[in-house]
Coordinates of C-alpha atoms in Angstrom, one line a residue:
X82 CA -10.7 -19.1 -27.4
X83 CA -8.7 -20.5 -30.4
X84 CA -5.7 -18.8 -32.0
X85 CA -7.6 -18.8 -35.2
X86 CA -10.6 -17.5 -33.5
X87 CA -8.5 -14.5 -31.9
X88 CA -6.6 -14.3 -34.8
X89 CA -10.1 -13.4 -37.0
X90 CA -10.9 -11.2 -33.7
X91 CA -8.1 -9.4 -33.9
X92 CA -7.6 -8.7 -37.7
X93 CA -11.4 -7.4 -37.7
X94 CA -10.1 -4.7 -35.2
X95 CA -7.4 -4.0 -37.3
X96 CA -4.5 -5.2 -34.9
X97 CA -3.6 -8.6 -36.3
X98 CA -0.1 -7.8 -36.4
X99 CA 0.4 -8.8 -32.7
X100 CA 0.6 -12.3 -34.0
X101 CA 3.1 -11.5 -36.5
X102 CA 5.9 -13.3 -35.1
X103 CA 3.1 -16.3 -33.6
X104 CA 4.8 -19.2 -35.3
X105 CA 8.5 -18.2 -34.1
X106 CA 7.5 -18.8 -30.9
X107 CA 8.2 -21.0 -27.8
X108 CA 5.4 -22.7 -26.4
X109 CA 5.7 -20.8 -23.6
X110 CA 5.4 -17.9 -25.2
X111 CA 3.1 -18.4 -27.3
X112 CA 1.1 -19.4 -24.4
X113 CA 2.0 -16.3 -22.8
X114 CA 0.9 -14.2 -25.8
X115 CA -2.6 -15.5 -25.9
X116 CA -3.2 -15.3 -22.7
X117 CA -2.9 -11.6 -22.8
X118 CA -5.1 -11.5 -26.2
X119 CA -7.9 -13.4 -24.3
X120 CA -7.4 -10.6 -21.5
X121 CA -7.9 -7.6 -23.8
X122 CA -10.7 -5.5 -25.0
X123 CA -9.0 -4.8 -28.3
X124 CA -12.4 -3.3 -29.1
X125 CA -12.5 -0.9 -26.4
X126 CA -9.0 -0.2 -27.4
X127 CA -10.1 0.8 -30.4
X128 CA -12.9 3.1 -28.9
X129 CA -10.8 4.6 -26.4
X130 CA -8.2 5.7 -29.3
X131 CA -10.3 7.4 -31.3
X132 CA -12.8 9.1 -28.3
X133 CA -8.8 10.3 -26.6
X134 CA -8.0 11.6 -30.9
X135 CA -11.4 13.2 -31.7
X136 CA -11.5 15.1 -28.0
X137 CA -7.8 16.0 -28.6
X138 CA -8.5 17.6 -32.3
X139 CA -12.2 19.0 -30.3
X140 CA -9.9 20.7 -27.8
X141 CA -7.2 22.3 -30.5
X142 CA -9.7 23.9 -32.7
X143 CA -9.8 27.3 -32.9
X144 CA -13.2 27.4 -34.6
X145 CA -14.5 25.6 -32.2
X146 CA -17.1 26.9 -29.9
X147 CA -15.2 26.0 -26.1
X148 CA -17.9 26.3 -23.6
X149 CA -17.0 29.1 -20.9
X150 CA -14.9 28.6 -18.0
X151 CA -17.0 29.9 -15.3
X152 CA -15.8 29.9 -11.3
X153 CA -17.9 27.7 -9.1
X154 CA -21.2 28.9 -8.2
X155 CA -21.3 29.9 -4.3
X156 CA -23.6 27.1 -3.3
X157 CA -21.2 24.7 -4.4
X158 CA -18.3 25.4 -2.2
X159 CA -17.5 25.9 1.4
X160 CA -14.5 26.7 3.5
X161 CA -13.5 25.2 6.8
X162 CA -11.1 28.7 6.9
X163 CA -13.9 30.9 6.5
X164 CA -16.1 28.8 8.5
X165 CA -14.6 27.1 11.1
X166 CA -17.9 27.5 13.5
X167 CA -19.3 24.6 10.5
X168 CA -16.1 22.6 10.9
X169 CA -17.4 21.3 14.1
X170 CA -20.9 20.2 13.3
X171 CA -19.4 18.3 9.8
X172 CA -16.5 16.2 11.9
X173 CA -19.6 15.3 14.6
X174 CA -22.0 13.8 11.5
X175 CA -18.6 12.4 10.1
X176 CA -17.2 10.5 13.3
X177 CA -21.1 9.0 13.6
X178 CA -20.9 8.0 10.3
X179 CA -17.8 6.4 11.1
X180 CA -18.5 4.8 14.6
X181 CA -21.8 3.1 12.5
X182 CA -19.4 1.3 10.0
X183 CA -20.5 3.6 6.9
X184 CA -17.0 4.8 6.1
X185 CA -14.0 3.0 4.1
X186 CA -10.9 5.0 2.1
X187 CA -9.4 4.0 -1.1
X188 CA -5.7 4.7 -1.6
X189 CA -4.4 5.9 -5.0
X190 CA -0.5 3.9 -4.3
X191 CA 0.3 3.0 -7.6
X192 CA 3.5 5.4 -8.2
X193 CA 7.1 4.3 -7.8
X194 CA 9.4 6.6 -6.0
X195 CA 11.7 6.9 -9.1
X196 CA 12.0 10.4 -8.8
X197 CA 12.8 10.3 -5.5
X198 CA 15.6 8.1 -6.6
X199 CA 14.1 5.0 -4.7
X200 CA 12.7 1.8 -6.9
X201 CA 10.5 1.2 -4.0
X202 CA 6.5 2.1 -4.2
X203 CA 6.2 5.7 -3.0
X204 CA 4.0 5.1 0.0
X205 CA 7.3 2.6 1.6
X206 CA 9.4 6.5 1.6
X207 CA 11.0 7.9 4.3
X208 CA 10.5 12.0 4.6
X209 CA 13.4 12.3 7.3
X210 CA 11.2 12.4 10.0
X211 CA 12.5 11.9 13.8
X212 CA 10.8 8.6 13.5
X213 CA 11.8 7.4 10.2
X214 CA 8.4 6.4 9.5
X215 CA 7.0 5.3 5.8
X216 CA 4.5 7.3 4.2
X217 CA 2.2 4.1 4.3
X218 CA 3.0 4.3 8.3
X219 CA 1.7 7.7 9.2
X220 CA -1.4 7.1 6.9
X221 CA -2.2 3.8 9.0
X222 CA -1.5 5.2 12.4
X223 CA -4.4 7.8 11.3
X224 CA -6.6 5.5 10.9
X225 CA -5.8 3.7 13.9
X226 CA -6.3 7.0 15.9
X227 CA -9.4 7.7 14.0
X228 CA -10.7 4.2 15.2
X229 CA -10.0 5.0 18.6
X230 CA -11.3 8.5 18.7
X231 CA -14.7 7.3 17.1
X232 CA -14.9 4.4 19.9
X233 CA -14.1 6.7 22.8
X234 CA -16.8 9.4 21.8
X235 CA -19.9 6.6 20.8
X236 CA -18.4 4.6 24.3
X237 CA -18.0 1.7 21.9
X238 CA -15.6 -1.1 22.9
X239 CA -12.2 -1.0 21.7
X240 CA -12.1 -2.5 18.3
X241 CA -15.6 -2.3 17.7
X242 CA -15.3 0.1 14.8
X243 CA -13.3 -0.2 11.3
X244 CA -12.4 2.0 8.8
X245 CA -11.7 -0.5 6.2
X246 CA -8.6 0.7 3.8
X247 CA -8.8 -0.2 0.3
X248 CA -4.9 0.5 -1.2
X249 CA -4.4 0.7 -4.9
X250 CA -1.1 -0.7 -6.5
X251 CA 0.2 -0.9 -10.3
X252 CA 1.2 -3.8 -11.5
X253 CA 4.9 -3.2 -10.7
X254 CA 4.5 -2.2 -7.0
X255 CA 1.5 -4.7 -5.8
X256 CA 4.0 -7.7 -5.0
X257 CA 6.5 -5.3 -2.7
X258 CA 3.6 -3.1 -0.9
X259 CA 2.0 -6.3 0.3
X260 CA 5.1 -7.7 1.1
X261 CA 6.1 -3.9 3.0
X262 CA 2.8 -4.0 5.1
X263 CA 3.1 -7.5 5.9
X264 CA 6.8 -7.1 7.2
X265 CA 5.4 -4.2 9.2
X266 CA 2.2 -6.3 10.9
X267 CA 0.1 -3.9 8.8
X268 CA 1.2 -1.0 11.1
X269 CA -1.3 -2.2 13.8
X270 CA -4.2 -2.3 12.2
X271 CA -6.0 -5.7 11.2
X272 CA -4.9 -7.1 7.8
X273 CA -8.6 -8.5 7.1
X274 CA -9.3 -4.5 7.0
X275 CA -6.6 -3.4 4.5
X276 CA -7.3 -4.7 1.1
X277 CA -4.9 -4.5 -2.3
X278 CA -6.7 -4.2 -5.6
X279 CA -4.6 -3.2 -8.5
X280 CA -5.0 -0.4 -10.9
X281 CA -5.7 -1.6 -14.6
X282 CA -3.2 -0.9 -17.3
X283 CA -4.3 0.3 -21.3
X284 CA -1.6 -1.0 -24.2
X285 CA 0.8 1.7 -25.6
X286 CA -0.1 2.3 -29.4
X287 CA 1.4 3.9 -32.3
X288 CA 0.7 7.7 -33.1
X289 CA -2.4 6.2 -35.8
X290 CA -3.6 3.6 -33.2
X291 CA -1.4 0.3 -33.7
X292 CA -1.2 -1.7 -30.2
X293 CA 2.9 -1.7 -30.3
X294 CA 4.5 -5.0 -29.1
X295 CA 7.3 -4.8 -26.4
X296 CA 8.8 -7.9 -27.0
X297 CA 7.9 -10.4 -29.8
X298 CA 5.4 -12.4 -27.7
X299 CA 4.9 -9.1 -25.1
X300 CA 2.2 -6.2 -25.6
X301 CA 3.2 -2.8 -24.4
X302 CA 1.3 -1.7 -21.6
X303 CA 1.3 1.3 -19.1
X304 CA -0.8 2.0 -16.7
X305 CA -3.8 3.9 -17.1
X306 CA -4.0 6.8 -14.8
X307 CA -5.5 7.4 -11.4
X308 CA -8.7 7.7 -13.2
X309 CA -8.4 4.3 -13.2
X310 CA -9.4 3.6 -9.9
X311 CA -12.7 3.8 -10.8
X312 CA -12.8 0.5 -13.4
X313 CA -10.0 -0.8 -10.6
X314 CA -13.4 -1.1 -8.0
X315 CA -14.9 -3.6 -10.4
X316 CA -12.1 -5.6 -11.5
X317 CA -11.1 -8.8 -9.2
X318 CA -8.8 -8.3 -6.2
X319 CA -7.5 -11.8 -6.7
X320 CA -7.4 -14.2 -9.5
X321 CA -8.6 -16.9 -7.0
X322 CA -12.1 -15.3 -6.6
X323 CA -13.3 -13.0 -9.7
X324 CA -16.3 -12.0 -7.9
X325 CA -14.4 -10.1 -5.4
X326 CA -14.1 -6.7 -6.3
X327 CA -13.6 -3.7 -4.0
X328 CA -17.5 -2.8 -5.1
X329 CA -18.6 -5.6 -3.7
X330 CA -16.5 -5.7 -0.4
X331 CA -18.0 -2.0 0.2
X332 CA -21.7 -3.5 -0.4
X333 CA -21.2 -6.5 1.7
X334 CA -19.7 -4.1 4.6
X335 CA -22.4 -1.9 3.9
X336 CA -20.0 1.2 3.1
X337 CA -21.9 4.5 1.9
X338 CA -19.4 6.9 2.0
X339 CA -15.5 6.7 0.9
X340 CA -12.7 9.3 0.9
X341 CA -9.8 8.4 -1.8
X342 CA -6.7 10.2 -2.1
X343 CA -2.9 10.1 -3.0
X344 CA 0.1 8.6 -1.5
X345 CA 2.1 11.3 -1.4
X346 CA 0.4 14.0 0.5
X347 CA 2.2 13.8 4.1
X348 CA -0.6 16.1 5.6
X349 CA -3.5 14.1 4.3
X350 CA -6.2 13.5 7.0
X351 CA -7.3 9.9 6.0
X352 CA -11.1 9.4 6.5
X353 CA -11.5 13.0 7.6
X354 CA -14.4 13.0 9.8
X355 CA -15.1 17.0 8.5
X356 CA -14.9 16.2 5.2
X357 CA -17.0 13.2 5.4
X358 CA -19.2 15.0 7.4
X359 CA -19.4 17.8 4.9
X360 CA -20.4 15.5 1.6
X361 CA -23.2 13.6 4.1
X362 CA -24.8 16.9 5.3
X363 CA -24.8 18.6 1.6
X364 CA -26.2 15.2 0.5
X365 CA -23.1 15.3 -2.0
X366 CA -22.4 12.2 -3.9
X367 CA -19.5 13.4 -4.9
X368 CA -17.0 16.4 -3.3
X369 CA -13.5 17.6 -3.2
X370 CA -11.4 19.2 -0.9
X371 CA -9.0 22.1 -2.2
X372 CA -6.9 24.4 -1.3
X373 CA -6.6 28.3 -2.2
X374 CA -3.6 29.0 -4.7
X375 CA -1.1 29.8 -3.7
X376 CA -0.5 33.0 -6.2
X377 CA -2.7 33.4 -9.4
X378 CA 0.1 32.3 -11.6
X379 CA 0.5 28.8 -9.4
X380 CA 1.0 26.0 -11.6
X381 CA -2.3 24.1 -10.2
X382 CA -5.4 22.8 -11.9
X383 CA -8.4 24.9 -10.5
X384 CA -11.8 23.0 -9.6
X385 CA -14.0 25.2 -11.8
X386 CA -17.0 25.1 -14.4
X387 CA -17.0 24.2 -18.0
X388 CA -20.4 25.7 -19.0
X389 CA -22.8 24.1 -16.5
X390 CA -20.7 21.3 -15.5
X391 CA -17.9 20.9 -12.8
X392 CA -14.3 19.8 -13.8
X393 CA -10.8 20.7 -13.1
X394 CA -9.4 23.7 -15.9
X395 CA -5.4 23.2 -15.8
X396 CA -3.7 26.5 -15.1
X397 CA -2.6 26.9 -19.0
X398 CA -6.4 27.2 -19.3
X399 CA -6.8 30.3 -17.8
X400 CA -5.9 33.6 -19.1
X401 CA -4.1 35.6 -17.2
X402 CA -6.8 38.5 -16.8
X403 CA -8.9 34.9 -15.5
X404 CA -6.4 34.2 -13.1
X405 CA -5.8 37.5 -11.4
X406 CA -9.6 37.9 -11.6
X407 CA -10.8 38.8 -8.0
X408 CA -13.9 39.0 -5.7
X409 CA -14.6 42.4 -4.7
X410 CA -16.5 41.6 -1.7
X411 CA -13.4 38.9 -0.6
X412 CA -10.4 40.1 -2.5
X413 CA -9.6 36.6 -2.9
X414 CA -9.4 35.0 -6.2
X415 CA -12.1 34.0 -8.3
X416 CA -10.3 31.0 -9.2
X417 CA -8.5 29.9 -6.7
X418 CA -9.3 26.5 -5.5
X419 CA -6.5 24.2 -6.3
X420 CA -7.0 20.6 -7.1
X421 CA -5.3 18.3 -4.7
X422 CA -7.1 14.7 -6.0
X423 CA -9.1 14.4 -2.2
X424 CA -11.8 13.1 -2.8
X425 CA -15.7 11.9 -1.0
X426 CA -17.9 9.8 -2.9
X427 CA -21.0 8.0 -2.4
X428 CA -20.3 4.4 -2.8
X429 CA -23.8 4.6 -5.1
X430 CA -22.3 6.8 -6.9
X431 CA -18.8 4.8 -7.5
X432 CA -21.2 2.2 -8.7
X433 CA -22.7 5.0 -11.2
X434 CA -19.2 5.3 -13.1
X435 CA -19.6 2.3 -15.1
X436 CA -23.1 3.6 -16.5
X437 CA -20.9 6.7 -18.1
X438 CA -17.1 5.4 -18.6
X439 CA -17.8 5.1 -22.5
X440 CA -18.2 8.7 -22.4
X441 CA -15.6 9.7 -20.8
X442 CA -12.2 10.8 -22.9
X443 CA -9.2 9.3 -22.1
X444 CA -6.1 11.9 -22.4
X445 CA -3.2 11.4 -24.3
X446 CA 0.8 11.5 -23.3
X447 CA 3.1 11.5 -26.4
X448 CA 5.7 9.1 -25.0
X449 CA 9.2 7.5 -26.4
X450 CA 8.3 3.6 -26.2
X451 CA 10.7 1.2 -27.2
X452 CA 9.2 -1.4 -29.5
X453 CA 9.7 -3.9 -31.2
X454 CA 10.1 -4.1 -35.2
X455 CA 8.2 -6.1 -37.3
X456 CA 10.3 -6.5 -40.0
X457 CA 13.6 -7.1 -38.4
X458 CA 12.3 -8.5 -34.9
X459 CA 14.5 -6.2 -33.4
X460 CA 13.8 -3.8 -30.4
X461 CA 14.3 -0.7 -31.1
X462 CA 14.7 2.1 -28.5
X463 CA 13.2 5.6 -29.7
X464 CA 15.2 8.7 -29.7
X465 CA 12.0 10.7 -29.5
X466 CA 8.5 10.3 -28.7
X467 CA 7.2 7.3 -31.0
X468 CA 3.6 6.3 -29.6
X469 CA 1.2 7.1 -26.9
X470 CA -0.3 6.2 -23.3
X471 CA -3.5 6.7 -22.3
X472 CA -4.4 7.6 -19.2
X473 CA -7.5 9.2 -17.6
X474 CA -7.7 11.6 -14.2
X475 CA -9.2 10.7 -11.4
X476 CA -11.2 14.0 -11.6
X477 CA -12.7 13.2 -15.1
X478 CA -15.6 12.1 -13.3
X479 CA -16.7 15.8 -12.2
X480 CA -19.0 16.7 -15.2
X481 CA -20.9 13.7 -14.8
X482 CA -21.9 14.3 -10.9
X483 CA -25.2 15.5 -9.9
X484 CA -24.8 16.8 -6.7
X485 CA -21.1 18.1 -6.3
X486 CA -19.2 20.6 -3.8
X487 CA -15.9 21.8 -2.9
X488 CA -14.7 22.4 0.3
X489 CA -11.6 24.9 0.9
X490 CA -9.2 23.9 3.7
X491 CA -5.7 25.2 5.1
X492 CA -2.7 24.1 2.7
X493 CA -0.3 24.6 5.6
X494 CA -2.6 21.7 7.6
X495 CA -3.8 19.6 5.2
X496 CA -1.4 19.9 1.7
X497 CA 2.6 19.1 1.3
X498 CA 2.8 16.7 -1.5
X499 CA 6.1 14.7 -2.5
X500 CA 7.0 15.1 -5.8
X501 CA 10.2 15.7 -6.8
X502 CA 14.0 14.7 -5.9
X503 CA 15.4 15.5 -2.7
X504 CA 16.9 19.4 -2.8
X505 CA 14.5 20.4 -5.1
X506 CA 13.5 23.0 -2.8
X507 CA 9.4 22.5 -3.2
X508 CA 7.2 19.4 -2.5
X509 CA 10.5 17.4 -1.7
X510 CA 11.3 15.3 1.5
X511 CA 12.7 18.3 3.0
X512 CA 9.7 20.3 2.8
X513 CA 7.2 17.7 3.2
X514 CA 9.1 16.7 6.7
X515 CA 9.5 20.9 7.2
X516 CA 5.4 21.1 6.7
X517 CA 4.6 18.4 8.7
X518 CA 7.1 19.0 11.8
X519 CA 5.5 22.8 11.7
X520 CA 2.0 21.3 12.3
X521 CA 3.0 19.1 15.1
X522 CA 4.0 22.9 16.2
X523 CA 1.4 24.1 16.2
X524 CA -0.5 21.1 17.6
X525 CA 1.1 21.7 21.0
X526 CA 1.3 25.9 20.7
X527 CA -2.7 25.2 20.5
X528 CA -3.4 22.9 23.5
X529 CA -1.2 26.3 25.4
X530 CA 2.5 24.9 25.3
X531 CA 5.8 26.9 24.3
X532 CA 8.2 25.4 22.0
X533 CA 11.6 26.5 22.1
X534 CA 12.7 28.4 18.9
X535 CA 15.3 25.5 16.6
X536 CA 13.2 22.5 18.9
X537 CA 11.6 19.9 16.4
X538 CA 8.7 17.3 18.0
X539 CA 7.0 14.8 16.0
X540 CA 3.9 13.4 17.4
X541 CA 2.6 10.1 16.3
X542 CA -0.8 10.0 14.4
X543 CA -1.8 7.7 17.2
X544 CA -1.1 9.8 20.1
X545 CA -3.0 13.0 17.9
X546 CA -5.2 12.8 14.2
X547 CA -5.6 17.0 14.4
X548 CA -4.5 18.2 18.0
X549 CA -7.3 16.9 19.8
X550 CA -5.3 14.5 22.8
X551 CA -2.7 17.7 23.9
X552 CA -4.2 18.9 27.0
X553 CA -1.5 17.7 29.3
X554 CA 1.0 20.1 27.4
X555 CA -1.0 23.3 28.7
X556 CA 2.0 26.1 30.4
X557 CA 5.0 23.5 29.7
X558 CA 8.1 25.0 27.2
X559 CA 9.6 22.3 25.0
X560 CA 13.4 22.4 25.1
X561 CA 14.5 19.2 23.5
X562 CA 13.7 17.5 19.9
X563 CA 12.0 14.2 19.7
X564 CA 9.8 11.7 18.7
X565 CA 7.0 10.6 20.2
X566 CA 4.3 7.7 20.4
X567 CA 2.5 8.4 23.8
X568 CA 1.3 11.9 25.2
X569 CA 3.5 10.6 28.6
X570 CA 6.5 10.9 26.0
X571 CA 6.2 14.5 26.0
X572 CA 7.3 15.1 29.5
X573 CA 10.5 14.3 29.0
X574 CA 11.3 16.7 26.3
X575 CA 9.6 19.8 28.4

């Protein structure tokens, strides 16, 4: 496209300024400039401002009629706690689902651990564990083991079945977790298997709707929120081959079923047979996993109903006489099942997203973005917030599902997110390394050993996924701390 063409484009949308300072520029950058015109929707821009400012105004007004927040009906959620005689039957259908090639996992990795005080990409961090292994490493090792486990119970050959793992980046982080897995021989696994997309990225704009310019010849951009994983599946993986997507790598492996989550949830049981199991019985194309709260006055987003539709209701939501609300056959909360972004879909129904996207409302974070001036060409670095990013949740998709559950799990087995700086004191490395050290506890305290009171033991994800693999252990006490990566290893620590 010309730059008189674009420029027309862009004037029509109301955004010619970016080309203000167009005839100041190098080549370079001018080339640089258009190439990044050519790339953007401005349109779609402009849509997605004013869907994200109408739903805003929507939400804030007091006359207006908010549809009721309702619990979730029983026969959308189920409990592995409650029911663990069901757990069983769900990981069986799961691990044939697995062992027939039907299962991949999509990896939300786009965060930097900058509040961690590392510049690296979360999933390279280091809890403090025994084995100093990466968050990327313990995810890996479970799918390894999850391989293995699926081969040994079908009698397949080893290396017959793949989980394939489908990690999302940003922009700033694609370039050094590539470069992290590759260093580390992709952790065992086989690097035809583990596939990088990226996540997509939405310009900053003023507070009335103005895409802001970071440098004279550079939008602003951020990214757009683990919400966007779902436009991330269609977009190319590469630049070399833009019919690529992670959509059509899923069709041409014949995927049906997928299980996304987060980085930064230590305890996370990647591909979980259960829960995959769980959304394939229930004929689900779409399911979360949660976890009771913690107290009613947790700071979690509750999976709940907005009228008749599912979403998540953020705790400032609820009133307080909603939140201590309680069943009187149970005594547990009405709303208690915290959000923890796990995930199953249907790959059909991944493919269905696109068919409702327009609809959805992006949400809006008030942000201070420096910017540069149009009158002085100078960059000029807020002192409070000046514009706005637009992001949308992963979870935004709920209303829109047709056949939707929830299934309740342990938090103490399955959630122990990292968050925030190290001595925080919750959902830091020491408690994420606390939580999962305690479960590797337990692991052996099931399978009938004693473990010395002060004594820490890490077991590798490929020695044991959930504590299946312990029998050896049965009547031995655990004296010493270690780590290890083969049952054998355990002797010498007894």
């Amino acid at each position: 496209m010309s730059i008189d063409e674009l420029r027309k484009r862009y004037e029509a949308a109301g955004q010619g300024h970016l080309l203000h300072f167009w005839p100041k520029l190098s080549e370079a950058d001018q080339a640089s400039l258009l190439k990044q015109l050519e790339s953007l929707d401005i349109e779609r821009v402009n849509r997605i401002f004013k869907k994200a400012v109408s739903a805003e105004e929507e939400a804030s007004d007091p006359h207006a009629k908010a549809e009721p927040i309702q619990p979730l009906p029983e026969d959308a959620t189920d409990s592995v706690v409650r029911l663990p005689e069901r757990e069983k039957g769900w990981r069986s259908i799961g691990i044939n689902a697995i062992t027939r090639g039907e299962v991949g996992v999509l990896l939300m990795a786009g965060g930097q651990g900058t509040r961690l005080g590392s510049s690296a990409p979360k999933g390279c961090y280091d809890i403090g564990l025994p084995s100093h292994k990466s968050l990327f490493q313990y995810q890996a090792e479970r799918i390894a083991r999850l391989q293995d486990i699926a081969e040994q119970e079908s009698g397949r050959a080893p290396g017959s079945v793949v989980i394939p793992w489908y990690v999302m980046t940003s922009g700033p982080t694609r370039k050094e977790t590539e470069l992290f897995f590759t260093k580390n021989s992709f952790f065992g696994l086989d690097s035809k298997n583990v596939i990088f997309f990226e996540q997509g990225t939405l310009p900053c704009l003023t507070m009335d709707g103005k895409v802001m310019l970071e440098t004279q010849s550079k939008i602003a951009v951020a990214p757009d929120g683990n919400g966007g994983l779902y436009a991330a599946t269609r977009s190319p993986i590469s630049s070399s081959d833009k019919s690529h997507t992670v959509l059509s790598d899923l069709a041409r492996r014949k995927i049906l079923y997928v299980h996304a989550y987060c980085v930064d949830n230590c305890l996370v049981r990647v591909a979980d047979p259960v829960f995959i199991g769980y959304g394939i019985e229930k004929q689900l194309e779409c399911a979360a996993k949660v976890v009771p709260k913690a107290s009613p006055t947790e700071a979690v987003g509750v999976v709940a109903c907005r009228g008749d539709k599912f979403g998540v209701v953020e705790y400032s939501e609820i009133s307080k006489e909603q939140a201590e609300r309680r069943d009187p056959k149970t005594g547990d909360l009405v709303f208690r099942a915290g959000n923890i972004a796990n995930h199953f879909y249907t790959t059909e129904f991944l493919n269905r997203v696109e068919s409702f996207e327009e609809e959805l409302a992006f949400h809006i974070a008030r942000k201070k973005i420096p910017f540069v001036e149009l009158e002085s060409g100078q960059t000029v670095k807020p002192s409070k917030p000046n514009g706005m990013k637009l992001e949308m949740f992963v979870f935004d998709v709920f209303p829109y599902t047709r056949q939707f559950a929830v299934l309740e799990v342990a938090r103490n087995e399955e959630f122990s997110p990292l968050k925030n700086a190290p001595g925080t004191g919750s959902d830091d490395p020491e408690t994420s390394r606390r939580d999962l050290l305690s479960q590797h506890k337990r692991f052996l305290e099931a399978a009938g050993a004693k473990v010395d009171e002060g004594v820490e033991i890490e077991i590798s994800p490929v020695v044991s996924y959930a504590g299946e693999g312990l029998e050896s252990v049965k009547g031995k006490i655990f004296k010493k701390s270690g780590s290890v990566s083969a049952v054998e290893e355990l002797e010498v620590l007894a």
